Amino acid sequence: MSAALLPKPQMRRLLARRMKFHLLGAFVLSMGCATLYKFGIAEPRKRAYAEFYKSYDPMKDFEAMERAGVLECAPPK
Amino acid sequence: MLASRVFNLVGRRSISTSLCLRAHGHAGVVKAEDYTLPAYVDRRDVPLPEVAFVRNLSAQQQALKEKEKASWSALSVDEKVQLYRIKFNETYAEMNKGTNEWKTILGGALFFLGLTGVILIWQKHFMYAPIPHTFSEEWLSAQTKRMLDMRVNPVEGISAQWDFDKNEWKK
């Protein structure tokens, strides 16, 4: 038998400690995932669409497609 | 007495079960099966099992148990360890010790994955028909050109990667 006793383990509020840890972790992880998605995927996509439509000329695109011959309604001359 | 009550409940069908036969031999008292008695178990969440590990003590162990009834400071370290081993099978450290099972599992899983790969390669080589002509280089390049002509996915997709003025992929 060893002369020194082991330190007394925590006896009370075990569930409270576990809940605090997991609630905090869940909150941080979920908010983190949401933030990462918003600023990594959603915002760039919105910017890409805004940029595209800023200088978009539909008639130019239509004529290009007509010349390429992919439109049934407007065959190339 | 219990056996005769059971007899009345189920009718005359189960007369020939072995327990009933044994009961008739012992004047109505059925011997308790091993699995019905309290058992010893090595589990982390059961710190004090219902029975001691060693059930039938040898003479030397019984003498030790008698000595245990006196003052415990008279016991040597070896005797204390012996008493522990009478009561418990493994220490918590031994119980919680990891095994090398994961190596077997990983090896087996990888082996069967490899075997599946061999089967798939054999199938592709010996069994399957040739792939459709629409996967040839010429067809794929004509297909891509048509997609670009139609301006498919111009914002973030394929037409956004093509430089229409220089007629090449964007760097």
mmCIF file of C-alpha atoms in Angstrom:
data_model
loop_
_atom_site.group_PDB
_atom_site.id
_atom_site.type_symbol
_atom_site.label_atom_id
_atom_site.label_comp_id
_atom_site.label_asym_id
_atom_site.label_seq_id
_atom_site.Cartn_x
_atom_site.Cartn_y
_atom_site.Cartn_z
ATOM 1 C CA MET A 1 0.000 0.000 0.000
ATOM 2 C CA SER A 2 1.508 3.373 -0.997
ATOM 3 C CA ALA A 3 2.027 5.867 1.799
ATOM 4 C CA ALA A 4 0.586 8.839 -0.126
ATOM 5 C CA LEU A 5 -3.166 8.881 -0.796
ATOM 6 C CA LEU A 6 -4.501 9.636 -4.235
ATOM 7 C CA PRO A 7 -6.050 13.094 -4.595
ATOM 8 C CA LYS A 8 -9.773 13.050 -3.930
ATOM 9 C CA PRO A 9 -11.634 13.106 -7.248
ATOM 10 C CA GLN A 10 -14.456 15.539 -7.948
ATOM 11 C CA MET A 11 -17.582 14.115 -6.386
ATOM 12 C CA ARG A 12 -20.282 16.661 -7.194
ATOM 13 C CA ARG A 13 -21.608 18.761 -10.112
ATOM 14 C CA LEU A 14 -20.229 16.277 -12.645
ATOM 15 C CA LEU A 15 -23.189 16.660 -14.979
ATOM 16 C CA ALA A 16 -23.037 20.452 -14.678
ATOM 17 C CA ARG A 17 -19.393 20.450 -15.693
ATOM 18 C CA ARG A 18 -20.080 18.154 -18.643
ATOM 19 C CA MET A 19 -23.074 20.205 -19.757
ATOM 20 C CA LYS A 20 -21.129 23.468 -19.568
ATOM 21 C CA PHE A 21 -18.339 21.987 -21.664
ATOM 22 C CA HIS A 22 -20.634 20.537 -24.279
ATOM 23 C CA LEU A 23 -23.028 23.471 -24.483
ATOM 24 C CA LEU A 24 -20.140 25.851 -24.976
ATOM 25 C CA GLY A 25 -18.545 23.602 -27.541
ATOM 26 C CA ALA A 26 -21.775 23.080 -29.429
ATOM 27 C CA PHE A 27 -22.473 26.806 -29.530
ATOM 28 C CA VAL A 28 -18.964 27.707 -30.670
ATOM 29 C CA LEU A 29 -18.807 24.976 -33.317
ATOM 30 C CA SER A 30 -22.218 25.651 -34.796
ATOM 31 C CA MET A 31 -21.749 29.429 -34.864
ATOM 32 C CA GLY A 32 -18.281 28.917 -36.295
ATOM 33 C CA CYS A 33 -19.581 26.687 -39.074
ATOM 34 C CA ALA A 34 -22.322 29.175 -39.902
ATOM 35 C CA THR A 35 -19.874 32.092 -39.968
ATOM 36 C CA LEU A 36 -17.389 30.200 -42.113
ATOM 37 C CA TYR A 37 -20.114 29.279 -44.579
ATOM 38 C CA LYS A 38 -21.433 32.837 -44.738
ATOM 39 C CA PHE A 39 -18.062 34.441 -45.340
ATOM 40 C CA GLY A 40 -16.504 31.621 -47.316
ATOM 41 C CA ILE A 41 -19.311 30.640 -49.638
ATOM 42 C CA ALA A 42 -22.402 32.825 -49.445
ATOM 43 C CA GLU A 43 -20.757 36.268 -49.617
ATOM 44 C CA PRO A 44 -18.368 35.399 -52.492
ATOM 45 C CA ARG A 45 -21.281 33.955 -54.435
ATOM 46 C CA LYS A 46 -23.351 37.112 -53.957
ATOM 47 C CA ARG A 47 -20.390 39.219 -55.015
ATOM 48 C CA ALA A 48 -19.809 37.060 -58.102
ATOM 49 C CA TYR A 49 -23.417 37.467 -59.216
ATOM 50 C CA ALA A 50 -23.331 41.248 -58.567
ATOM 51 C CA GLU A 51 -20.105 41.605 -60.541
ATOM 52 C CA PHE A 52 -21.441 39.535 -63.423
ATOM 53 C CA TYR A 53 -24.653 41.468 -63.801
ATOM 54 C CA LYS A 54 -23.018 44.888 -63.369
ATOM 55 C CA SER A 55 -21.674 44.862 -66.921
ATOM 56 C CA TYR A 56 -23.901 42.223 -68.523
ATOM 57 C CA ASP A 57 -25.235 42.904 -71.991
ATOM 58 C CA PRO A 58 -27.899 40.314 -72.869
ATOM 59 C CA MET A 59 -28.095 41.337 -76.539
ATOM 60 C CA LYS A 60 -24.363 40.789 -77.014
ATOM 61 C CA ASP A 61 -24.682 37.340 -75.495
ATOM 62 C CA PHE A 62 -27.727 36.568 -77.633
ATOM 63 C CA GLU A 63 -25.896 37.529 -80.835
ATOM 64 C CA ALA A 64 -22.871 35.442 -79.819
ATOM 65 C CA MET A 65 -25.095 32.428 -79.236
ATOM 66 C CA GLU A 66 -26.910 33.042 -82.542
ATOM 67 C CA ARG A 67 -23.596 33.177 -84.412
ATOM 68 C CA ALA A 68 -22.450 29.948 -82.745
ATOM 69 C CA GLY A 69 -25.619 28.255 -84.036
ATOM 70 C CA VAL A 70 -27.005 26.854 -80.763
ATOM 71 C CA LEU A 71 -30.391 28.621 -80.974
ATOM 72 C CA GLU A 72 -33.264 26.856 -82.760
ATOM 73 C CA CYS A 73 -35.380 30.031 -82.875
ATOM 74 C CA ALA A 74 -32.596 32.093 -84.499
ATOM 75 C CA PRO A 75 -30.584 29.964 -86.939
ATOM 76 C CA PRO A 76 -27.386 31.434 -88.298
ATOM 77 C CA LYS A 77 -27.703 33.063 -91.724
ATOM 78 C CA MET B 1 -44.440 -26.849 -4.731
ATOM 79 C CA LEU B 2 -43.560 -24.335 -7.388
ATOM 80 C CA ALA B 3 -43.265 -27.069 -9.946
ATOM 81 C CA SER B 4 -46.723 -28.409 -9.212
ATOM 82 C CA ARG B 5 -48.206 -24.870 -9.547
ATOM 83 C CA VAL B 6 -46.569 -24.569 -12.957
ATOM 84 C CA PHE B 7 -48.029 -27.980 -13.779
ATOM 85 C CA ASN B 8 -51.540 -26.738 -13.034
ATOM 86 C CA LEU B 9 -51.077 -23.570 -15.130
ATOM 87 C CA VAL B 10 -49.825 -25.154 -18.345
ATOM 88 C CA GLY B 11 -51.893 -28.290 -18.212
ATOM 89 C CA ARG B 12 -50.439 -31.686 -18.748
ATOM 90 C CA ARG B 13 -48.154 -30.629 -21.644
ATOM 91 C CA SER B 14 -44.819 -29.778 -20.029
ATOM 92 C CA ILE B 15 -44.577 -32.797 -17.725
ATOM 93 C CA SER B 16 -41.470 -34.033 -19.450
ATOM 94 C CA THR B 17 -39.285 -30.879 -19.101
ATOM 95 C CA SER B 18 -36.054 -31.734 -17.409
ATOM 96 C CA LEU B 19 -36.491 -29.189 -14.619
ATOM 97 C CA CYS B 20 -39.804 -30.733 -13.647
ATOM 98 C CA LEU B 21 -38.248 -34.195 -13.640
ATOM 99 C CA ARG B 22 -35.467 -32.979 -11.391
ATOM 100 C CA ALA B 23 -37.987 -31.262 -9.151
ATOM 101 C CA HIS B 24 -39.918 -34.464 -8.614
ATOM 102 C CA GLY B 25 -36.681 -36.107 -7.539
ATOM 103 C CA HIS B 26 -35.876 -33.432 -4.929
ATOM 104 C CA ALA B 27 -39.293 -33.099 -3.347
ATOM 105 C CA GLY B 28 -40.223 -29.919 -5.235
ATOM 106 C CA VAL B 29 -37.072 -27.766 -4.801
ATOM 107 C CA VAL B 30 -35.328 -26.884 -8.096
ATOM 108 C CA LYS B 31 -31.575 -26.424 -8.034
ATOM 109 C CA ALA B 32 -30.680 -22.821 -8.919
ATOM 110 C CA GLU B 33 -28.940 -22.614 -12.297
ATOM 111 C CA ASP B 34 -25.554 -20.904 -12.378
ATOM 112 C CA TYR B 35 -26.786 -18.067 -14.532
ATOM 113 C CA THR B 36 -29.491 -17.145 -12.010
ATOM 114 C CA LEU B 37 -27.066 -16.587 -9.140
ATOM 115 C CA PRO B 38 -25.170 -13.308 -8.539
ATOM 116 C CA ALA B 39 -22.066 -13.240 -10.718
ATOM 117 C CA TYR B 40 -18.664 -11.620 -10.661
ATOM 118 C CA VAL B 41 -18.003 -9.102 -13.425
ATOM 119 C CA ASP B 42 -15.016 -6.922 -14.388
ATOM 120 C CA ARG B 43 -16.639 -3.636 -15.441
ATOM 121 C CA ARG B 44 -15.601 -0.017 -15.030
ATOM 122 C CA ASP B 45 -19.076 1.002 -13.897
ATOM 123 C CA VAL B 46 -19.382 -1.822 -11.326
ATOM 124 C CA PRO B 47 -16.679 -1.056 -8.741
ATOM 125 C CA LEU B 48 -17.908 -3.650 -6.213
ATOM 126 C CA PRO B 49 -19.251 -6.804 -7.884
ATOM 127 C CA GLU B 50 -21.911 -8.880 -6.158
ATOM 128 C CA VAL B 51 -19.605 -11.783 -5.287
ATOM 129 C CA ALA B 52 -15.885 -12.186 -4.752
ATOM 130 C CA PHE B 53 -13.854 -13.508 -7.650
ATOM 131 C CA VAL B 54 -12.549 -16.633 -5.924
ATOM 132 C CA ARG B 55 -15.428 -18.703 -4.613
ATOM 133 C CA ASN B 56 -13.696 -21.799 -3.288
ATOM 134 C CA LEU B 57 -10.842 -20.709 -1.038
ATOM 135 C CA SER B 58 -7.866 -22.963 -0.516
ATOM 136 C CA ALA B 59 -6.696 -23.692 3.021
ATOM 137 C CA GLN B 60 -3.981 -21.054 2.829
ATOM 138 C CA GLN B 61 -6.484 -18.485 1.505
ATOM 139 C CA GLN B 62 -8.931 -19.323 4.301
ATOM 140 C CA ALA B 63 -6.201 -18.798 6.887
ATOM 141 C CA LEU B 64 -5.524 -15.413 5.267
ATOM 142 C CA LYS B 65 -9.200 -14.527 5.498
ATOM 143 C CA GLU B 66 -9.129 -15.354 9.207
ATOM 144 C CA LYS B 67 -6.096 -13.099 9.602
ATOM 145 C CA GLU B 68 -8.025 -10.347 7.803
ATOM 146 C CA LYS B 69 -10.543 -10.325 10.647
ATOM 147 C CA ALA B 70 -7.842 -9.024 12.969
ATOM 148 C CA SER B 71 -6.075 -5.659 12.643
ATOM 149 C CA TRP B 72 -5.184 -4.831 9.041
ATOM 150 C CA SER B 73 -1.901 -3.156 9.917
ATOM 151 C CA ALA B 74 -0.638 -6.638 10.808
ATOM 152 C CA LEU B 75 -0.975 -7.720 7.180
ATOM 153 C CA SER B 76 2.054 -7.472 4.925
ATOM 154 C CA VAL B 77 1.855 -5.874 1.476
ATOM 155 C CA ASP B 78 1.913 -9.298 -0.206
ATOM 156 C CA GLU B 79 -0.964 -10.504 1.931
ATOM 157 C CA LYS B 80 -2.990 -7.404 1.090
ATOM 158 C CA VAL B 81 -2.372 -7.988 -2.602
ATOM 159 C CA GLN B 82 -3.404 -11.636 -2.141
ATOM 160 C CA LEU B 83 -6.637 -10.555 -0.448
ATOM 161 C CA TYR B 84 -7.255 -8.147 -3.322
ATOM 162 C CA ARG B 85 -6.744 -10.926 -5.859
ATOM 163 C CA ILE B 86 -9.177 -13.167 -3.961
ATOM 164 C CA LYS B 87 -11.837 -10.499 -4.183
ATOM 165 C CA PHE B 88 -11.124 -9.147 -7.673
ATOM 166 C CA ASN B 89 -9.919 -10.635 -10.916
ATOM 167 C CA GLU B 90 -8.266 -7.677 -12.678
ATOM 168 C CA THR B 91 -7.253 -4.289 -11.369
ATOM 169 C CA TYR B 92 -8.811 -1.249 -12.994
ATOM 170 C CA ALA B 93 -5.561 -0.652 -14.832
ATOM 171 C CA GLU B 94 -5.562 -4.189 -16.229
ATOM 172 C CA MET B 95 -9.252 -3.974 -17.084
ATOM 173 C CA ASN B 96 -8.932 -0.688 -18.962
ATOM 174 C CA LYS B 97 -5.764 -1.667 -20.765
ATOM 175 C CA GLY B 98 -6.068 -1.387 -24.538
ATOM 176 C CA THR B 99 -5.521 -4.338 -26.812
ATOM 177 C CA ASN B 100 -3.951 -4.623 -30.247
ATOM 178 C CA GLU B 101 -7.294 -5.515 -31.763
ATOM 179 C CA TRP B 102 -7.375 -2.374 -33.882
ATOM 180 C CA LYS B 103 -4.461 -3.649 -35.934
ATOM 181 C CA THR B 104 -6.374 -6.812 -36.811
ATOM 182 C CA ILE B 105 -9.463 -4.834 -37.696
ATOM 183 C CA LEU B 106 -7.592 -2.322 -39.827
ATOM 184 C CA GLY B 107 -5.632 -5.064 -41.544
ATOM 185 C CA GLY B 108 -8.739 -7.073 -42.283
ATOM 186 C CA ALA B 109 -10.625 -4.069 -43.615
ATOM 187 C CA LEU B 110 -7.742 -3.024 -45.879
ATOM 188 C CA PHE B 111 -7.308 -6.601 -47.083
ATOM 189 C CA PHE B 112 -10.920 -6.865 -48.141
ATOM 190 C CA LEU B 113 -10.754 -3.441 -49.777
ATOM 191 C CA GLY B 114 -7.765 -4.667 -51.772
ATOM 192 C CA LEU B 115 -9.576 -7.848 -52.693
ATOM 193 C CA THR B 116 -12.526 -5.783 -53.906
ATOM 194 C CA GLY B 117 -10.118 -3.699 -55.964
ATOM 195 C CA VAL B 118 -8.705 -6.827 -57.597
ATOM 196 C CA ILE B 119 -12.213 -8.004 -58.432
ATOM 197 C CA LEU B 120 -13.089 -4.626 -59.955
ATOM 198 C CA ILE B 121 -9.915 -4.562 -62.063
ATOM 199 C CA TRP B 122 -10.623 -8.085 -63.305
ATOM 200 C CA GLN B 123 -14.173 -7.066 -64.191
ATOM 201 C CA LYS B 124 -13.055 -3.974 -66.122
ATOM 202 C CA HIS B 125 -10.448 -5.982 -68.003
ATOM 203 C CA PHE B 126 -12.345 -9.150 -68.803
ATOM 204 C CA MET B 127 -16.047 -8.502 -68.457
ATOM 205 C CA TYR B 128 -17.295 -5.033 -69.271
ATOM 206 C CA ALA B 129 -18.088 -3.896 -72.826
ATOM 207 C CA PRO B 130 -16.236 -0.869 -74.240
ATOM 208 C CA ILE B 131 -17.443 2.541 -73.014
ATOM 209 C CA PRO B 132 -19.805 4.600 -75.212
ATOM 210 C CA HIS B 133 -18.351 6.656 -78.104
ATOM 211 C CA THR B 134 -19.571 9.839 -76.405
ATOM 212 C CA PHE B 135 -16.549 9.620 -74.054
ATOM 213 C CA SER B 136 -13.972 9.981 -76.832
ATOM 214 C CA GLU B 137 -11.736 13.069 -76.897
ATOM 215 C CA GLU B 138 -13.322 14.498 -80.039
ATOM 216 C CA TRP B 139 -16.849 14.114 -78.723
ATOM 217 C CA LEU B 140 -15.948 15.623 -75.317
ATOM 218 C CA SER B 141 -14.248 18.657 -76.849
ATOM 219 C CA ALA B 142 -17.196 19.207 -79.209
ATOM 220 C CA GLN B 143 -19.512 18.848 -76.200
ATOM 221 C CA THR B 144 -17.554 21.408 -74.163
ATOM 222 C CA LYS B 145 -17.488 23.830 -77.104
ATOM 223 C CA ARG B 146 -21.261 23.583 -77.391
ATOM 224 C CA MET B 147 -21.651 24.221 -73.637
ATOM 225 C CA LEU B 148 -19.496 27.354 -73.931
ATOM 226 C CA ASP B 149 -21.448 28.514 -77.001
ATOM 227 C CA MET B 150 -24.659 28.180 -75.002
ATOM 228 C CA ARG B 151 -23.039 30.135 -72.127
ATOM 229 C CA VAL B 152 -23.745 27.372 -69.593
ATOM 230 C CA ASN B 153 -23.228 28.581 -65.974
ATOM 231 C CA PRO B 154 -21.736 31.942 -66.913
ATOM 232 C CA VAL B 155 -21.483 33.385 -63.365
ATOM 233 C CA GLU B 156 -19.512 30.785 -61.399
ATOM 234 C CA GLY B 157 -19.372 27.709 -63.638
ATOM 235 C CA ILE B 158 -17.718 26.564 -66.829
ATOM 236 C CA SER B 159 -18.410 29.627 -68.996
ATOM 237 C CA ALA B 160 -16.903 31.790 -66.250
ATOM 238 C CA GLN B 161 -13.576 29.916 -66.674
ATOM 239 C CA TRP B 162 -13.400 30.566 -70.433
ATOM 240 C CA ASP B 163 -11.990 33.763 -71.897
ATOM 241 C CA PHE B 164 -14.308 34.461 -74.860
ATOM 242 C CA ASP B 165 -12.131 37.249 -76.284
ATOM 243 C CA LYS B 166 -8.872 35.312 -76.366
ATOM 244 C CA ASN B 167 -10.630 31.970 -77.033
ATOM 245 C CA GLU B 168 -8.803 30.096 -74.303
ATOM 246 C CA TRP B 169 -9.245 29.023 -70.682
ATOM 247 C CA LYS B 170 -8.754 31.812 -68.151
ATOM 248 C CA LYS B 171 -5.507 31.603 -66.234
#
